[in-house]
Coordinates of C-alpha atoms in Angstrom, one line a residue:
X1 CA 33.1 255.2 92.7
X2 CA 33.7 256.3 89.1
X3 CA 31.8 258.7 86.8
X4 CA 31.4 258.5 83.1
X5 CA 34.3 259.5 80.8
X6 CA 32.5 261.9 78.4
X7 CA 33.4 264.9 80.6
X8 CA 37.1 264.4 80.0
X9 CA 39.4 266.2 77.5
X10 CA 42.7 264.4 76.9
X11 CA 45.3 266.9 75.7
X12 CA 48.4 266.1 73.8
X13 CA 51.1 268.6 72.7
X14 CA 53.4 267.2 70.1
X15 CA 56.4 268.3 68.0
X16 CA 57.3 264.9 66.4
X17 CA 54.0 263.7 65.2
X18 CA 55.4 260.2 64.6
X19 CA 55.4 259.9 68.4
X20 CA 51.6 259.8 68.4
X21 CA 52.0 256.2 67.2
X22 CA 52.9 255.4 70.8
X23 CA 50.3 257.6 72.7
X24 CA 47.1 257.4 70.6
X25 CA 46.5 253.6 70.2
X26 CA 46.3 252.8 73.9
X27 CA 43.7 255.5 74.4
X28 CA 41.2 253.8 72.1
X29 CA 41.0 251.0 74.6
X30 CA 40.4 253.1 77.7
X31 CA 39.0 256.5 76.7
X32 CA 36.5 256.1 73.9
X33 CA 34.1 258.5 75.4
X34 CA 36.7 261.3 76.0
X35 CA 37.5 264.1 73.7
X36 CA 41.0 264.1 72.2
X37 CA 42.7 267.5 71.6
X38 CA 46.1 267.5 69.8
X39 CA 48.2 270.6 69.6
X40 CA 50.8 270.2 66.9
X41 CA 53.7 272.6 67.8
X42 CA 55.6 271.8 64.6
X43 CA 54.8 274.3 61.8
X44 CA 56.7 272.2 59.3
X45 CA 54.6 269.0 59.7
X46 CA 50.8 269.2 59.4
X47 CA 48.8 266.7 61.3
X48 CA 45.5 265.6 59.8
X49 CA 42.4 264.0 61.2
X50 CA 43.0 261.1 58.8
X51 CA 46.4 260.4 60.3
X52 CA 44.9 260.2 63.8
X53 CA 42.0 258.0 62.7
X54 CA 44.6 255.6 61.2
X55 CA 46.1 255.3 64.6
X56 CA 42.7 254.0 65.9
X57 CA 41.1 257.0 67.5
X58 CA 37.4 257.0 66.8
X59 CA 36.1 259.5 69.4
X60 CA 35.7 263.3 69.3
X61 CA 38.8 264.9 68.0
X62 CA 40.2 268.5 67.7
X63 CA 43.5 269.3 66.1
X64 CA 45.4 272.6 66.2
X65 CA 48.3 272.9 63.8
X66 CA 50.4 275.9 64.9
X67 CA 51.9 278.6 62.7
X68 CA 55.1 278.9 64.8
X69 CA 56.9 276.8 67.3
X70 CA 55.9 277.7 70.8
X71 CA 58.0 275.4 72.9
X72 CA 56.8 273.0 75.7
X73 CA 55.6 275.5 78.2
X74 CA 53.7 277.8 75.9
X75 CA 52.2 275.0 73.8
X76 CA 50.5 273.5 76.9
X77 CA 49.2 276.9 77.9
X78 CA 48.0 277.5 74.3
X79 CA 46.3 274.1 74.4
X80 CA 44.2 275.1 77.5
X81 CA 43.4 278.4 75.8
X82 CA 42.3 276.5 72.6
X83 CA 40.0 274.3 74.6
X84 CA 38.3 277.4 76.0
X85 CA 38.2 279.2 72.7
X86 CA 36.6 276.2 71.0
X87 CA 34.1 275.8 73.9
X88 CA 34.9 272.1 74.2
X89 CA 32.6 270.9 76.9
X90 CA 34.4 269.2 79.8
X91 CA 34.8 269.0 83.5
X92 CA 38.3 267.6 83.6
X93 CA 41.5 267.9 81.5
X94 CA 44.3 265.4 81.4
X95 CA 47.6 266.0 79.6
X96 CA 49.4 263.1 78.0
X97 CA 52.9 263.3 76.5
X98 CA 53.0 262.2 72.9
X99 CA 55.5 259.4 73.6
X100 CA 53.7 258.0 76.8
X101 CA 50.7 255.8 77.2
X102 CA 47.4 256.4 79.1
X103 CA 45.9 253.2 80.3
X104 CA 43.0 254.4 82.4
X105 CA 40.6 257.4 81.9
X106 CA 38.1 256.7 84.6
X107 CA 37.2 259.8 86.8
X108 CA 36.5 258.9 90.4
X109 CA 33.6 260.7 92.1
X110 CA 35.3 263.3 94.4
X111 CA 34.4 266.5 96.3
X112 CA 33.8 269.7 94.3
X113 CA 36.7 271.1 96.4
X114 CA 39.1 268.6 94.7
X115 CA 41.0 270.4 91.9
X116 CA 43.2 267.5 90.8
X117 CA 43.5 263.8 91.2
X118 CA 47.0 262.3 91.3
X119 CA 47.5 258.7 90.4
X120 CA 50.4 256.3 89.8
X121 CA 52.6 256.0 86.8
X122 CA 54.7 253.0 85.7
X123 CA 58.0 254.1 84.2
X124 CA 59.4 251.8 81.5
X125 CA 63.0 252.4 80.8
X126 CA 64.8 249.1 80.1
X127 CA 63.3 246.9 77.4
X128 CA 61.7 248.0 74.2
X129 CA 59.5 244.9 74.3
X130 CA 57.8 246.2 77.5
X131 CA 55.8 248.8 75.6
X132 CA 54.2 246.0 73.6
X133 CA 53.0 244.5 76.8
X134 CA 51.1 247.6 78.1
X135 CA 47.4 246.8 78.8
X136 CA 44.7 248.4 80.9
X137 CA 45.4 245.6 83.4
X138 CA 48.4 247.5 84.5
X139 CA 46.1 249.7 86.6
X140 CA 46.3 247.0 89.3
X141 CA 50.1 246.7 89.1
X142 CA 52.7 245.2 86.8
X143 CA 56.0 243.4 87.1
X144 CA 57.4 245.7 84.4
X145 CA 59.2 249.0 85.2
X146 CA 58.8 251.0 88.3
X147 CA 55.5 252.2 89.7
X148 CA 54.8 255.1 92.0
X149 CA 52.9 258.4 92.5
X150 CA 53.1 260.7 89.5
X151 CA 53.6 264.3 90.6
X152 CA 53.4 265.8 87.1
X153 CA 50.9 267.7 85.0
X154 CA 50.8 264.7 82.6
X155 CA 48.6 261.8 83.8
X156 CA 46.9 264.0 86.4
X157 CA 43.2 264.8 86.2
X158 CA 42.7 268.6 86.6
X159 CA 39.4 270.3 86.9
X160 CA 38.7 272.4 83.8
X161 CA 38.0 275.6 85.7
X162 CA 41.2 275.3 87.7
X163 CA 43.1 274.5 84.5
X164 CA 41.8 277.6 82.7
X165 CA 42.6 279.9 85.6
X166 CA 46.0 278.4 85.9
X167 CA 46.7 278.9 82.2
X168 CA 46.0 282.6 82.6
X169 CA 48.5 282.7 85.5
X170 CA 51.1 280.8 83.5
X171 CA 50.6 283.1 80.5
X172 CA 51.5 286.1 82.8
X173 CA 54.7 284.5 84.0
X174 CA 55.7 282.8 80.8
X175 CA 58.6 285.2 79.9
X176 CA 60.2 284.5 83.3
X177 CA 59.7 280.8 83.0
X178 CA 61.3 280.6 79.6
X179 CA 64.2 282.8 80.8
X180 CA 64.8 280.6 83.8
X181 CA 64.5 277.4 81.8
X182 CA 67.2 278.6 79.4
X183 CA 69.4 279.4 82.3
X184 CA 70.0 275.7 83.1
X185 CA 72.5 273.5 81.4
X186 CA 69.9 270.8 80.6
X187 CA 66.3 270.4 79.6
X188 CA 64.0 271.0 82.6
X189 CA 61.2 268.7 83.6
X190 CA 58.3 270.7 82.2
X191 CA 55.5 268.5 83.4
X192 CA 56.7 268.5 87.0
X193 CA 57.3 272.2 86.9
X194 CA 53.8 272.8 85.7
X195 CA 52.4 270.6 88.4
X196 CA 54.4 272.6 91.0
X197 CA 53.0 275.8 89.4
X198 CA 49.4 274.6 89.6
X199 CA 49.7 273.7 93.3
X200 CA 51.3 277.0 94.1
X201 CA 48.6 278.9 92.2
X202 CA 45.7 277.0 93.8
X203 CA 47.1 277.4 97.3
X204 CA 47.3 281.2 96.8
X205 CA 44.0 281.7 95.0
X206 CA 41.8 278.8 96.1
X207 CA 43.1 277.6 99.5
X208 CA 39.8 275.9 100.1
X209 CA 40.5 273.4 97.4
X210 CA 43.0 270.6 97.4
X211 CA 44.5 267.7 95.3
X212 CA 44.0 264.1 96.3
X213 CA 46.0 260.9 95.6
X214 CA 44.4 257.8 94.3
X215 CA 46.5 254.6 94.6
X216 CA 45.8 253.4 91.1
X217 CA 47.9 253.3 87.9
X218 CA 46.6 255.3 85.0
X219 CA 49.8 256.3 83.1
X220 CA 52.9 254.7 81.6
X221 CA 55.9 256.9 81.2
X222 CA 58.2 255.6 78.5
X223 CA 61.8 256.5 78.8
X224 CA 63.7 254.1 76.6
X225 CA 67.3 254.9 75.7
X226 CA 68.8 258.2 76.6
X227 CA 68.9 260.7 73.8
X228 CA 71.6 263.4 74.1
X229 CA 69.1 266.1 73.1
X230 CA 65.3 266.6 73.2
X231 CA 63.4 269.6 72.0
X232 CA 66.7 271.2 71.2
X233 CA 68.0 271.0 74.8
X234 CA 70.6 268.6 76.3
X235 CA 69.0 265.9 78.5
X236 CA 70.2 265.6 82.0
X237 CA 72.5 262.6 82.7
X238 CA 70.4 259.8 84.3
X239 CA 72.9 259.6 87.2
X240 CA 72.2 263.2 88.3
X241 CA 68.6 263.6 87.1
X242 CA 67.0 263.3 90.6
X243 CA 69.1 266.0 92.2
X244 CA 69.0 268.3 89.1
X245 CA 65.2 268.0 88.8
X246 CA 64.6 268.7 92.5
X247 CA 66.8 271.8 92.3
X248 CA 65.0 273.0 89.2
X249 CA 61.5 272.5 90.7
X250 CA 62.6 274.3 93.9
X251 CA 63.7 277.4 92.0
X252 CA 60.6 277.4 89.8
X253 CA 58.4 277.1 92.9
X254 CA 60.0 280.1 94.5
X255 CA 59.3 282.1 91.3
X256 CA 55.7 280.9 91.2
X257 CA 55.2 281.8 94.9
X258 CA 56.4 285.3 94.3
X259 CA 54.3 285.7 91.2
X260 CA 51.2 284.4 92.9
X261 CA 51.5 287.0 95.7
X262 CA 52.0 289.8 93.2
X263 CA 49.1 288.5 91.2
X264 CA 46.8 288.6 94.3
X265 CA 48.0 292.1 95.1
X266 CA 47.2 293.3 91.6
X267 CA 43.7 291.7 91.7
X268 CA 43.0 293.4 95.0
X269 CA 43.9 296.8 93.6

């Protein structure tokens, strides 16, 4: 049912490199054969290979320290571009937030027409001690936090070729994305927006391909506390997050749909 892991690139974009103390250690238990790519979006803090090795990662490693801050959207686009530029061999790419935990890196054998594999995520949001209990056994369920399908670019296996094409599309609409994001009162759900963008792009350009859902937990989303700001933007109040995020994703999806059509017309000409 599963294939080997060495065809996988795990990509982390980070601004606060101390957060890697959360995301990197769990991967040494489940993704030893994967390649880790870390894009440091903080020009004021250099990340070294020695720092990552001290966190326990012993596998293939690439680090990109940026010269200027790109922001959440562009840093993820730049990460995919970096993977292509460095010619890092892989069939699949999986994004992990720097303050979350990946607990399973197995790649199921799927059709060549599958462009992404959605799995479950467990959200830990109440007890700090819960993050010390995270183990690979959580793939089969856990009594901690809430578990459900994770419709997000993080934790989702995406075929490399699809990811590269999508990065080109995202680069073309980046100015509109940034402008729209800054038009909201609160920080937008970047991962969920990028997942919506990937689906919109693939429906328009590769309608023969589809994403599948696998009822297995591979990701732990850690949302302890409720900081007033993150990445320089106010965080949405927990009581209104669901409605706010749904509205944001709807508006971004409409923009993606329009851009995808224009992109196809331009290609045809």
